[in-house]
Coordinates of C-alpha atoms and ligand atoms in Angstrom, one line a residue:
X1 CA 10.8 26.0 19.8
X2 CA 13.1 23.3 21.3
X3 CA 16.8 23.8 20.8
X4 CA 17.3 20.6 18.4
X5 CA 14.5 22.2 16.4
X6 CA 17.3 24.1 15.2
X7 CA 18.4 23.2 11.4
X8 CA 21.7 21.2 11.6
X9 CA 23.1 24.7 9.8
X10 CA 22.5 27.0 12.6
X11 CA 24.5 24.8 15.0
X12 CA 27.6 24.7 12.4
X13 CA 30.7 26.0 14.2
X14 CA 33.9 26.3 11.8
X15 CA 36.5 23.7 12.2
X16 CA 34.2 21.3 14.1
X17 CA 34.2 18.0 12.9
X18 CA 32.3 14.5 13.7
X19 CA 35.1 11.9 12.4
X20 CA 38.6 11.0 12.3
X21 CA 40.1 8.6 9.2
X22 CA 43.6 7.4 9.2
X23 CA 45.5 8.7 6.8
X24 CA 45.5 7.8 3.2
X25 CA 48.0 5.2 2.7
X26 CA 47.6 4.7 -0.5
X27 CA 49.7 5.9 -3.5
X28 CA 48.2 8.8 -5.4
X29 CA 47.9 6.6 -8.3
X30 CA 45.4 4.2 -7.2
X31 CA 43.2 6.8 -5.2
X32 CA 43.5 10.0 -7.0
X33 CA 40.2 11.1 -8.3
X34 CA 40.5 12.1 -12.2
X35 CA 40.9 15.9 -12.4
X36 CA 37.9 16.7 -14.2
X37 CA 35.6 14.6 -12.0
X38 CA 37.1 16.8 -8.5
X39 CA 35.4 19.3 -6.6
X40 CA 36.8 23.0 -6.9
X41 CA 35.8 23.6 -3.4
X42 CA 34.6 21.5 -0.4
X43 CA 30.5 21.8 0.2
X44 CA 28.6 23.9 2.1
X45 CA 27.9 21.3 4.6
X46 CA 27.7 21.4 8.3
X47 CA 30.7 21.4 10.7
X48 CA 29.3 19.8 13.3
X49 CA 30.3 17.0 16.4
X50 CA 29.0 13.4 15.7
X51 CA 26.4 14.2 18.9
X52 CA 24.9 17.0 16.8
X53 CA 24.3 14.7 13.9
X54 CA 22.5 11.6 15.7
X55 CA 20.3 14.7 17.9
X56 CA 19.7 16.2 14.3
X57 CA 17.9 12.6 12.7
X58 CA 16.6 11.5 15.5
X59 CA 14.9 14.9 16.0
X60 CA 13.8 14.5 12.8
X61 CA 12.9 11.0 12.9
X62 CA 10.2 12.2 15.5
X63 CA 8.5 14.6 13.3
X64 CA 7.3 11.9 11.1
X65 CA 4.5 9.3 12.1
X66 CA 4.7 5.6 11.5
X67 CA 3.0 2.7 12.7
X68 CA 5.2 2.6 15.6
X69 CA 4.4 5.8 16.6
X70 CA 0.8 5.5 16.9
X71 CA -2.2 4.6 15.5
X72 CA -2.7 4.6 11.7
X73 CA -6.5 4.2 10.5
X74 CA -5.9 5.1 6.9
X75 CA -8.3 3.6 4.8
X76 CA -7.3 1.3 2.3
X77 CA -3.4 1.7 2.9
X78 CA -4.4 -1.1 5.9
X79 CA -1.5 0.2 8.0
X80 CA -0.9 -2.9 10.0
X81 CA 2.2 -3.5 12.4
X82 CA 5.3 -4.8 11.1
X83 CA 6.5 -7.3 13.6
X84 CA 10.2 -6.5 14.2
X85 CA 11.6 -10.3 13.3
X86 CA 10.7 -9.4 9.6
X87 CA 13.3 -6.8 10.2
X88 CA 15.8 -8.9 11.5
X89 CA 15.3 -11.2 8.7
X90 CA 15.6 -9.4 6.2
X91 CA 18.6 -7.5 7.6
X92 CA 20.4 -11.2 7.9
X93 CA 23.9 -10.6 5.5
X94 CA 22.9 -13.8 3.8
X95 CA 19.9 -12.2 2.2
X96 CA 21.1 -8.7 2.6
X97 CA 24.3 -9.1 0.8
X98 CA 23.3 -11.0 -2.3
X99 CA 23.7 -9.2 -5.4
X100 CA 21.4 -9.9 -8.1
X101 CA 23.9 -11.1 -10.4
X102 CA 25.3 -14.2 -8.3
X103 CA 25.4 -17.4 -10.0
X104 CA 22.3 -19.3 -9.5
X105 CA 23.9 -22.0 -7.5
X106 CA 25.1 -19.7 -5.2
X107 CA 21.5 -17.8 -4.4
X108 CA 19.6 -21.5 -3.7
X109 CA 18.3 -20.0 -0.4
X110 CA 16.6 -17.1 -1.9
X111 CA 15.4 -18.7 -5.0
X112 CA 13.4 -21.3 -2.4
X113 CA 12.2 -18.1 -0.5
X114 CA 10.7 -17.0 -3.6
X115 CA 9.0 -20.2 -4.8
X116 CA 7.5 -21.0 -1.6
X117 CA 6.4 -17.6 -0.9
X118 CA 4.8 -18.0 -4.6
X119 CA 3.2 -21.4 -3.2
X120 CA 2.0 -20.0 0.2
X121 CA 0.3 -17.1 -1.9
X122 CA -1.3 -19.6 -4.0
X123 CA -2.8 -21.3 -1.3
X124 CA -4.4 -18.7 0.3
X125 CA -5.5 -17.0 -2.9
X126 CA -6.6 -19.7 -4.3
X127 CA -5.3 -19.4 -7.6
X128 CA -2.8 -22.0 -9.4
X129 CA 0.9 -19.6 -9.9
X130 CA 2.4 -16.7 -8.9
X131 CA 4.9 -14.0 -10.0
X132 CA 6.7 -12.1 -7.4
X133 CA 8.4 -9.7 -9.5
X134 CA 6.0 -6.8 -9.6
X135 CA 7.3 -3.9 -7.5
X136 CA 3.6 -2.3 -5.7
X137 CA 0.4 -3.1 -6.5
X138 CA -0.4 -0.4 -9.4
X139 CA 2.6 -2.5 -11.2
X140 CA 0.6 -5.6 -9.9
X141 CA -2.5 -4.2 -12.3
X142 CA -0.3 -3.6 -14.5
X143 CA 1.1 -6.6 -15.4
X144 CA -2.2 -8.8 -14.6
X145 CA -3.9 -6.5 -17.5
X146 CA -0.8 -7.1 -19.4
X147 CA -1.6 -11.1 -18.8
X148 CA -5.3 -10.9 -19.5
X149 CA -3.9 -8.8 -23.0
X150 CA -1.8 -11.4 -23.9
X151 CA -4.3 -14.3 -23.0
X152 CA -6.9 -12.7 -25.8
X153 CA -4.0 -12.1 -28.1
X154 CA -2.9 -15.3 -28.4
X155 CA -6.7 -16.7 -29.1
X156 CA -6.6 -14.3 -31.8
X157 CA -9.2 -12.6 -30.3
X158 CA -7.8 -9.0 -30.9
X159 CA -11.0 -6.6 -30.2
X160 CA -11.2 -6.9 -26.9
X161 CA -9.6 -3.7 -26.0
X162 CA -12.1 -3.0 -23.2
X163 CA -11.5 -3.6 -19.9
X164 CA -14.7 -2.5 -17.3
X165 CA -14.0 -0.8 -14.0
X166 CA -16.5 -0.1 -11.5
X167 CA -16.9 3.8 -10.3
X168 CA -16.0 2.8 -6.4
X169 CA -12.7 1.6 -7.8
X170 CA -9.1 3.2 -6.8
X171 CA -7.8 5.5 -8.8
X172 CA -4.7 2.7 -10.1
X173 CA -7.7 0.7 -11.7
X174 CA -8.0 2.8 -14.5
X175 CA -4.5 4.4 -14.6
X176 CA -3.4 0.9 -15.3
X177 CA -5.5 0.0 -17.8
X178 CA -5.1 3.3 -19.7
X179 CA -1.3 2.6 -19.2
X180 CA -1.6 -0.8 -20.5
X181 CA -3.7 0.3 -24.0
X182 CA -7.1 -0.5 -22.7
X183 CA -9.8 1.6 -23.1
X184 CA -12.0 2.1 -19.8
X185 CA -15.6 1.4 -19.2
X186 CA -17.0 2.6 -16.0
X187 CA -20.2 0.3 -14.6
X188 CA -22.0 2.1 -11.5
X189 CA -22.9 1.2 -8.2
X190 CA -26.4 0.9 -7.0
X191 CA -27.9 2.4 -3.6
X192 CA -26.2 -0.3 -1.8
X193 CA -22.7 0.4 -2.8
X194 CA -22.2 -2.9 -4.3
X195 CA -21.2 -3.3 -8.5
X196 CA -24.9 -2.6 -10.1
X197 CA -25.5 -6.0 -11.8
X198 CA -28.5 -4.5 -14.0
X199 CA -25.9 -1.5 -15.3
X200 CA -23.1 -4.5 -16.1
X201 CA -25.1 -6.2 -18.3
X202 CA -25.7 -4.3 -21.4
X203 CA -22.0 -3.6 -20.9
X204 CA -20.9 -7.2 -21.4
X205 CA -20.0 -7.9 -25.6
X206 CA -17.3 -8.9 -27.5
X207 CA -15.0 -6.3 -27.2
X208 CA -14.6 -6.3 -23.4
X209 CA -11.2 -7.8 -21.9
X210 CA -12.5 -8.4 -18.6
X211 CA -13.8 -6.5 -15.1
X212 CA -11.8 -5.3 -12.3
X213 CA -13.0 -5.9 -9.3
X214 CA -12.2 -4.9 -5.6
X215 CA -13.8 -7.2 -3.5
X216 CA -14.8 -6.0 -0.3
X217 CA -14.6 -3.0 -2.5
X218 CA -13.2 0.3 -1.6
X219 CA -16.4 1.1 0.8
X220 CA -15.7 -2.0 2.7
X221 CA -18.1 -3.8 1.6
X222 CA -18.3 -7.6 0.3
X223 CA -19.4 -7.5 -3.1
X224 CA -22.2 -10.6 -3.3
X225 CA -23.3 -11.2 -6.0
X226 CA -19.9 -11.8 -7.3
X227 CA -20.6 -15.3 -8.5
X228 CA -23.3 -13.8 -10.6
X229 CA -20.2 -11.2 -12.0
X230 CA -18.1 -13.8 -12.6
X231 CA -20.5 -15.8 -14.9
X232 CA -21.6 -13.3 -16.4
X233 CA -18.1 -11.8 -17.5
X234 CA -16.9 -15.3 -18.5
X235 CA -20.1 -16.0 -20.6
X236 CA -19.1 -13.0 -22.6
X237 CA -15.7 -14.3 -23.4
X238 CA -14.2 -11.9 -20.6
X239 CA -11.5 -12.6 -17.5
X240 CA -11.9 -11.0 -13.8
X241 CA -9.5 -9.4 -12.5
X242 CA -9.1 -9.1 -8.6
X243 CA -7.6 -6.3 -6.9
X244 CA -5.8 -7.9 -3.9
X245 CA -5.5 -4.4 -1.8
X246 CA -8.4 -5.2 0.4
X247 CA -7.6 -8.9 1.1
X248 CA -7.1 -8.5 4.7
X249 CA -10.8 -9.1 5.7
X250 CA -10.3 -12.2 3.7
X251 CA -6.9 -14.2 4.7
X252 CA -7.7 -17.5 5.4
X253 CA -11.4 -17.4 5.2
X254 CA -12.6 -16.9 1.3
X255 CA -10.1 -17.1 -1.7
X256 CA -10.5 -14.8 -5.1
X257 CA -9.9 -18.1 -6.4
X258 CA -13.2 -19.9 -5.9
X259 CA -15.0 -16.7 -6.1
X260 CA -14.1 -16.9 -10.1
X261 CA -11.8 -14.4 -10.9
X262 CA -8.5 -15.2 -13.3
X263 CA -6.0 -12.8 -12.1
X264 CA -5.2 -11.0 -8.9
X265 CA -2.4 -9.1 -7.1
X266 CA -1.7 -8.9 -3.8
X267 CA -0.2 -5.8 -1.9
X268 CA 2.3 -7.4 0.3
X269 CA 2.9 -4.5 2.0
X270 CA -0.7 -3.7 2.9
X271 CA -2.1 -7.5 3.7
X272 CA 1.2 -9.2 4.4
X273 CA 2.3 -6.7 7.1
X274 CA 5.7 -4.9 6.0
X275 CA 6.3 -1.4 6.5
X276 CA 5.3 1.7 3.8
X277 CA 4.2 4.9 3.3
X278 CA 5.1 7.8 1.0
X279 CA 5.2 5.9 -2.0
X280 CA 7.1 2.6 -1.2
X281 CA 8.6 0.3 -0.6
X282 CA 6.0 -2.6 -1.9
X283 CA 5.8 -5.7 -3.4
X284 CA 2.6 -6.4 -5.5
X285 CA 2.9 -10.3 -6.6
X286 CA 0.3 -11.5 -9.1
X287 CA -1.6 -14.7 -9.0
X288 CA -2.9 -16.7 -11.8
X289 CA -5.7 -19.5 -12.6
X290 CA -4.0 -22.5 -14.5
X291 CA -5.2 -21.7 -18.0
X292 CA -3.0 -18.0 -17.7
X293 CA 0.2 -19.6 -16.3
X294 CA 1.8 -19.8 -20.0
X295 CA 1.4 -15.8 -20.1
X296 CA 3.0 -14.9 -16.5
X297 CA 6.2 -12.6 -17.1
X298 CA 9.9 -13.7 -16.3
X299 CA 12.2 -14.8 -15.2
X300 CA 10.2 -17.5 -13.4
X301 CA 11.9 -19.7 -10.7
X302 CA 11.9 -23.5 -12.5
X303 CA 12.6 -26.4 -10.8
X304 CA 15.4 -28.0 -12.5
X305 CA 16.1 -31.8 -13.1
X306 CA 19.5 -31.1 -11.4
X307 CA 17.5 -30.5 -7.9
X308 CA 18.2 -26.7 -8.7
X309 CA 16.1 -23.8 -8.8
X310 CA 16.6 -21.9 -11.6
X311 CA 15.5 -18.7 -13.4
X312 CA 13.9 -19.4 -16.6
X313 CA 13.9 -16.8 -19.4
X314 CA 11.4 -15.4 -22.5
X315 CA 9.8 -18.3 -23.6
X316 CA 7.1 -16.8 -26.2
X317 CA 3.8 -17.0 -24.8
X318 CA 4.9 -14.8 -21.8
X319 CA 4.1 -11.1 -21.3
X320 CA 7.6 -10.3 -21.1
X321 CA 9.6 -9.0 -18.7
X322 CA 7.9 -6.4 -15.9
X323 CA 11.1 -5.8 -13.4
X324 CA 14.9 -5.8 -13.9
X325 CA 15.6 -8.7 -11.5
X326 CA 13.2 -10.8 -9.0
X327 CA 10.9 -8.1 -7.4
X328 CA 11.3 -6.4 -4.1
X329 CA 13.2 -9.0 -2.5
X330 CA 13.4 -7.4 0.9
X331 CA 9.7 -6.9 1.1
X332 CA 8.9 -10.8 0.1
X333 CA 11.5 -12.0 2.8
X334 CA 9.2 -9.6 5.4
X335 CA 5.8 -11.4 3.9
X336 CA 7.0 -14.8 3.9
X337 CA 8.3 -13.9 7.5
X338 CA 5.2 -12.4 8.9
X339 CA 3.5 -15.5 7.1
X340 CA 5.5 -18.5 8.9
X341 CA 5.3 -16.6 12.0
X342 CA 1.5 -16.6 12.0
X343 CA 1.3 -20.3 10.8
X344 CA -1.7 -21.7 9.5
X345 CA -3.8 -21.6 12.4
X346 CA -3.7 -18.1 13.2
X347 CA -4.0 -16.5 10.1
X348 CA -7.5 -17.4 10.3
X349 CA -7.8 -14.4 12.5
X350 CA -6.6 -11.9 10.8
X351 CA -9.6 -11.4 8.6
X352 CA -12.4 -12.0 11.5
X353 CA -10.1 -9.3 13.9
X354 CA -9.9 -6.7 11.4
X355 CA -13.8 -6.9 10.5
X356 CA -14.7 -6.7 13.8
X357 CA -12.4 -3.9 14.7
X358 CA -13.6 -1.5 12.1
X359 CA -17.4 -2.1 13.1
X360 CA -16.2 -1.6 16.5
X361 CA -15.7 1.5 15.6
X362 CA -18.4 2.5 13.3
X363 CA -20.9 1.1 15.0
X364 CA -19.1 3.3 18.2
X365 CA -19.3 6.9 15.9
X366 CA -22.3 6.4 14.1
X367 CA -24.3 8.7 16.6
X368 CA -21.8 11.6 15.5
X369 CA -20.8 10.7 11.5
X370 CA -23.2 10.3 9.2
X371 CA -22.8 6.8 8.1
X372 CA -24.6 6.7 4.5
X373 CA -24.6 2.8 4.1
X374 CA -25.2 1.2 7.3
X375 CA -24.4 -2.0 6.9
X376 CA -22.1 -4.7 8.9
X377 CA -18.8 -4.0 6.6
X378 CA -15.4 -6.3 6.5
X379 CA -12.5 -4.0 7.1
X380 CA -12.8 -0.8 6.3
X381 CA -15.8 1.5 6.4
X382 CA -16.9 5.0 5.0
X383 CA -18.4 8.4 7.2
X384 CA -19.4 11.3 5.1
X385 CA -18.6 13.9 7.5
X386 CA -20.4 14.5 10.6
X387 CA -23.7 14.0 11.1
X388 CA -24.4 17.8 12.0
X389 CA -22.5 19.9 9.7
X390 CA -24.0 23.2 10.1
X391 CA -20.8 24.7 11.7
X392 CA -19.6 24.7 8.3
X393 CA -16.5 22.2 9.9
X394 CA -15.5 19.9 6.9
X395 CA -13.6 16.6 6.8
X396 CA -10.6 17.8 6.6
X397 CA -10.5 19.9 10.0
X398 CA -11.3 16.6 11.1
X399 CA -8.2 15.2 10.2
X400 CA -6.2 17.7 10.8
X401 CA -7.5 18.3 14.6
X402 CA -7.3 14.5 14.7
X403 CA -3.0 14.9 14.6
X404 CA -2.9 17.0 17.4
X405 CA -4.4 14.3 19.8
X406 CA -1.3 12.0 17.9
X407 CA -3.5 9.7 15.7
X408 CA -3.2 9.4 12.0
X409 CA -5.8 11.2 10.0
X410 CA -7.7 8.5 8.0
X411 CA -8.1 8.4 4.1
X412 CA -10.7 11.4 2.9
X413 CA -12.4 12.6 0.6
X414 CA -11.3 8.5 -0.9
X415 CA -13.5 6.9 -2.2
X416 CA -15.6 9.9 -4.4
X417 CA -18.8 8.7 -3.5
X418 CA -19.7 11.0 -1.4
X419 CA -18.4 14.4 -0.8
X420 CA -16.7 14.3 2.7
X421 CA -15.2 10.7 2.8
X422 CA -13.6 9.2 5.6
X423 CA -12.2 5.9 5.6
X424 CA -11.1 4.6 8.4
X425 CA -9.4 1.1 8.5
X426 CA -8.0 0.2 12.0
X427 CA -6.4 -3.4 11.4
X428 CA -6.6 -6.3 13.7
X429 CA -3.2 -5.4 15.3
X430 CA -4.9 -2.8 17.2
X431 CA -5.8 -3.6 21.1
X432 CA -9.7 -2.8 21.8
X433 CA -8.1 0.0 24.5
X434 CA -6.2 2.2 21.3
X435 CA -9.5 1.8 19.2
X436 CA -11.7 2.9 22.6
X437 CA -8.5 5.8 22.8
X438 CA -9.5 7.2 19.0
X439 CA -13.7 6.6 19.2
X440 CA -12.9 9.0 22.4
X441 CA -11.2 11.7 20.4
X442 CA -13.9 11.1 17.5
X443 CA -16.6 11.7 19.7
X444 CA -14.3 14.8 21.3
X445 CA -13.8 16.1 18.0
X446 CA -17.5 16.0 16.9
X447 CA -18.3 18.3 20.0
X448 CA -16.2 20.5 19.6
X449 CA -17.1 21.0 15.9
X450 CA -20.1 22.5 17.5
X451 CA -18.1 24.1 20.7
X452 CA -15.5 25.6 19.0
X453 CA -15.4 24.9 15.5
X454 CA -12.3 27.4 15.1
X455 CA -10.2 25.3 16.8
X456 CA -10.9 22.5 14.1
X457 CA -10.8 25.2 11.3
X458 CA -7.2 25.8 12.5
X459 CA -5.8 22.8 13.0
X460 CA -3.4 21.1 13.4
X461 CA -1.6 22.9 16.3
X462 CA 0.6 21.0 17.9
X463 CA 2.6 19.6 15.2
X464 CA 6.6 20.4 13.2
X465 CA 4.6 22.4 10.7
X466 CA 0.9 23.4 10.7
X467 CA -1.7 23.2 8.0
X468 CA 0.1 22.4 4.5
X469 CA -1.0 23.0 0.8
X470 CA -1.1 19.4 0.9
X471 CA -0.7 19.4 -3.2
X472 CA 2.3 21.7 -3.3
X473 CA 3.8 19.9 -1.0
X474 CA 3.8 16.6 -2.3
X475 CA 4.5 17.7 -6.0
X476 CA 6.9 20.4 -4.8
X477 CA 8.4 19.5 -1.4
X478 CA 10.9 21.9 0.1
X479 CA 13.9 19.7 0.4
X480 CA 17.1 22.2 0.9
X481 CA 17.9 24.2 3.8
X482 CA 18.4 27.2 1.4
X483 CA 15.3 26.7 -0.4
X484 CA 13.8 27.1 3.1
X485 CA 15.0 30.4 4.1
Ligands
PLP501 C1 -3.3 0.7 -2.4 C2 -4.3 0.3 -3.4 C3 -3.9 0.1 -4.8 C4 -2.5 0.4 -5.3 O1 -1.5 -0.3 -4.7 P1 0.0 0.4 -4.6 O2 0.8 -0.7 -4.0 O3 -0.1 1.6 -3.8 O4 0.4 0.6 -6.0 C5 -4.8 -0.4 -5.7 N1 -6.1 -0.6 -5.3 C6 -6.5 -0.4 -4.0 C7 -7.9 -0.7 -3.7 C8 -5.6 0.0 -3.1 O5 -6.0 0.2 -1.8

């Protein structure tokens, strides 16, 4: 163990301090704290030098992995870089300090951030109006069904409580539904992993809301007959819905739009670069085609007749309100950022880039993985396990021995397809040399499943803590020094 391993407790000496304030100059009347709201005693924290505190984070800081730590194939998260100048932005006081109850006239800047992210959004979706203010993309799904609800509603068309959702889909697509009232029919996929046309059908009546659709779906694959789904769906009296967490592959190139769907989000901080992990922070803006724009939520940002922008309230036909203020606002500055900075031209190569990057690598592994549909995918593909599993070595020793050569384990056992998922999505901000680095280690890895499959039963080795009840540890994570003795 390396010294600054040490909790911050055990290097507590008494009396030892990291600050100095001047002195209170202030009468007791103004800054005396209220008797009942004081502290009896001080707390039990550290007494430590200011050194010991910026050793103690930045210790910890390098536990964690990030994207700017090293490479990040999770599947269906697309873990792309954040360029730092979204950072800077975003840190500027003049965006940074506003509070969300400024006057409008005072907040013109970010207002016109917002609309002409909305527009940029539009354009490359396809679609004819956006809302920013959904916070991630589940809340995205959320308030699209919420739209598509409304839309049958207000055609007095109230049986259509139905909403289909294919069995490849992530586990949000349902969850959302269920959340918004909908009851959930699941239409299968056939051999090729594609939305099963032939199932759909006798699905399709008049008590079905609309589909929800991934497309390229959760296996990475482009889901053609889509035109076909989309006719079909709207013949019934149904709307599409798109879920926009896999529309990497597709920037620039092919919009949900044209492809006939009515509603979409967009995962900002999957597609649109901007850093997460562990639950947040995100931004999931929803897109509309023109005949749902009455039923987006609010506030929406109006152009006045004053020159203005202004924030526009309830107005009936909307689904109400789905956020407290105007979304994530941090996270849109990032995507607009990382959008300008690409321009027009070059986001035309995000999609191409990331498509050939994962089938880079699949085709690369495919000698070691069992690959059970091997098609040409977009951005994203699915193993299922290795190819020779008679060492009994499953996925998951995979990923695990993976962190001890300092990648990222991909997503597994996602989608539930098959029974030793793994989904690796490698991004087009990867160099060819770090993706020739991990099909190295994959291939490693395979070999010594075989070698010395202890070593992968085991794993990790190398890393802060060693192999977790992942479950526990996410619902019940050990967060205080006490609770860890
Ligand atoms: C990530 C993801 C979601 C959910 O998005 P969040 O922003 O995490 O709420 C939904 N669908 C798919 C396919 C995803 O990959």
């Amino acid at each position: 163990m390396k010294y600054y391993d040490k909790l911050i407790f055990d290097l507590s000496k008494a009396g030892r301090q990291g600050y100095s304030l001047p002195a209170n100059k202030w009468t007791a009347s103004v800054s005396e704290i209220p008797a009942g709201l004081k502290r009896a005693s001080a707390p039990a924290l550290p007494q430590v030098s200011e050194l010991d505190v910026v050793r103690h984070y930045t210790n910890l800081s390098q536990m964690n992995f990030g994207v700017d730590s090293g490479f990040y194939p999770l599947g269906s998260c697309t873990m792309k870089y954040n360029p730092k100048i979204n950072e800077e932005i975003a840190a500027m006081p003049a965006f940074a300090g506003l509070h969300p109850l400024q006057p409008e006239s005072t907040v013109q800047g970010a207002l016109m951030v917002y609309d002409k992210l909305a527009k940029s959004l539009s354009a490359i979706t396809g679609m004819a109006e956006f809302t920013l203010n959904p916070f991630a993309g589940a809340h995205g799904e959320l308030t699209g069904l919420m739209i598509i609800r409304q839309y049958h509603m207000s055609r007095g068309d109230e049986k259509r409580t139905r909403i289909i959702v294919p069995d490849s889909a992530h586990g949000t697509n349902p969850a959302s539904a269920a959340v918004c009232g909908l009851e959930i029919v699941q239409v299968k996929s056939n051999a090729a992993g594609l939305v099963d046309v032939e199932d759909l059908k006798p699905l399709l009546d008049d008590t079905i809301a609309g589909i929800m659709m991934t497309n390229p779906n959760t296996l990475g694959l482009f889901e053609k007959d889509i035109k076909e789904i989309a006719a079909l769906v709207h013949e019934c009296g149904g709307l599409l819905y798109y879920d926009g967490a896999n529309m990497n592959p597709l920037v620039g190139m092919v919009r949900p739009g044209d492809m006939g769907f009515d509603v979409l989000h967009l995962n900002l901080h999957k597609t649109f670069s901007t850093p997460h992990g562990g639950g947040g922070p995100g931004a999931g803006p929803v897109g509309v085609a023109g005949h749902l724009v009455p039923y987006l939520p609010v506030p929406k940002v109006v152009k006045g007749d004053d020159g203005l922008l202004h924030l526009v309230g309830a107005d009936g036909q909307s689904c109400g309100r789905i956020s407290g203020f105007m979304g994530n606002f941090g996270v849109l500055l990032r995507a607009y950022t990382y959008i300008l900075m690409l321009g027009k031209q070059n986001v035309r190569n995000v999609g191409p880039l990331a498509v050939l990057g994962a089938n880079y690598i699949k085709e690369s592994l495919k000698d070691c993985y069992k690959l059970p549909i091997p098609t040409v995918c977009k951005h994203e593909f699915v193993f299922d396990g290795l190819l020779d599993q008679s060492t009994g070595v499953t996925t998951l020793d995979i990923a695990k021995r993976l962190l001890d050569y300092g990648f990222h384990a991909p997503t597994i056992y996602f989608p539930l397809l098959f029974h030793q998922s793994i989904m690796i999505e490698p991004t087009e901000t990867e160099s060819k040399e770090t993706l020739d680095g991990f099909i190295e280690i994959m291939k490693h890895i395979a070999a010594e499943a075989i070698s010395d499959p202890e070593s992968l039963k085991t794993a990790p080795h190398t890393t802060p803590v060693r192999r977790l009840d992942e479950t526990t540890a996410a619902r019940q994570p050990v967060l205080r020094y006490k609770d860890m003795l």
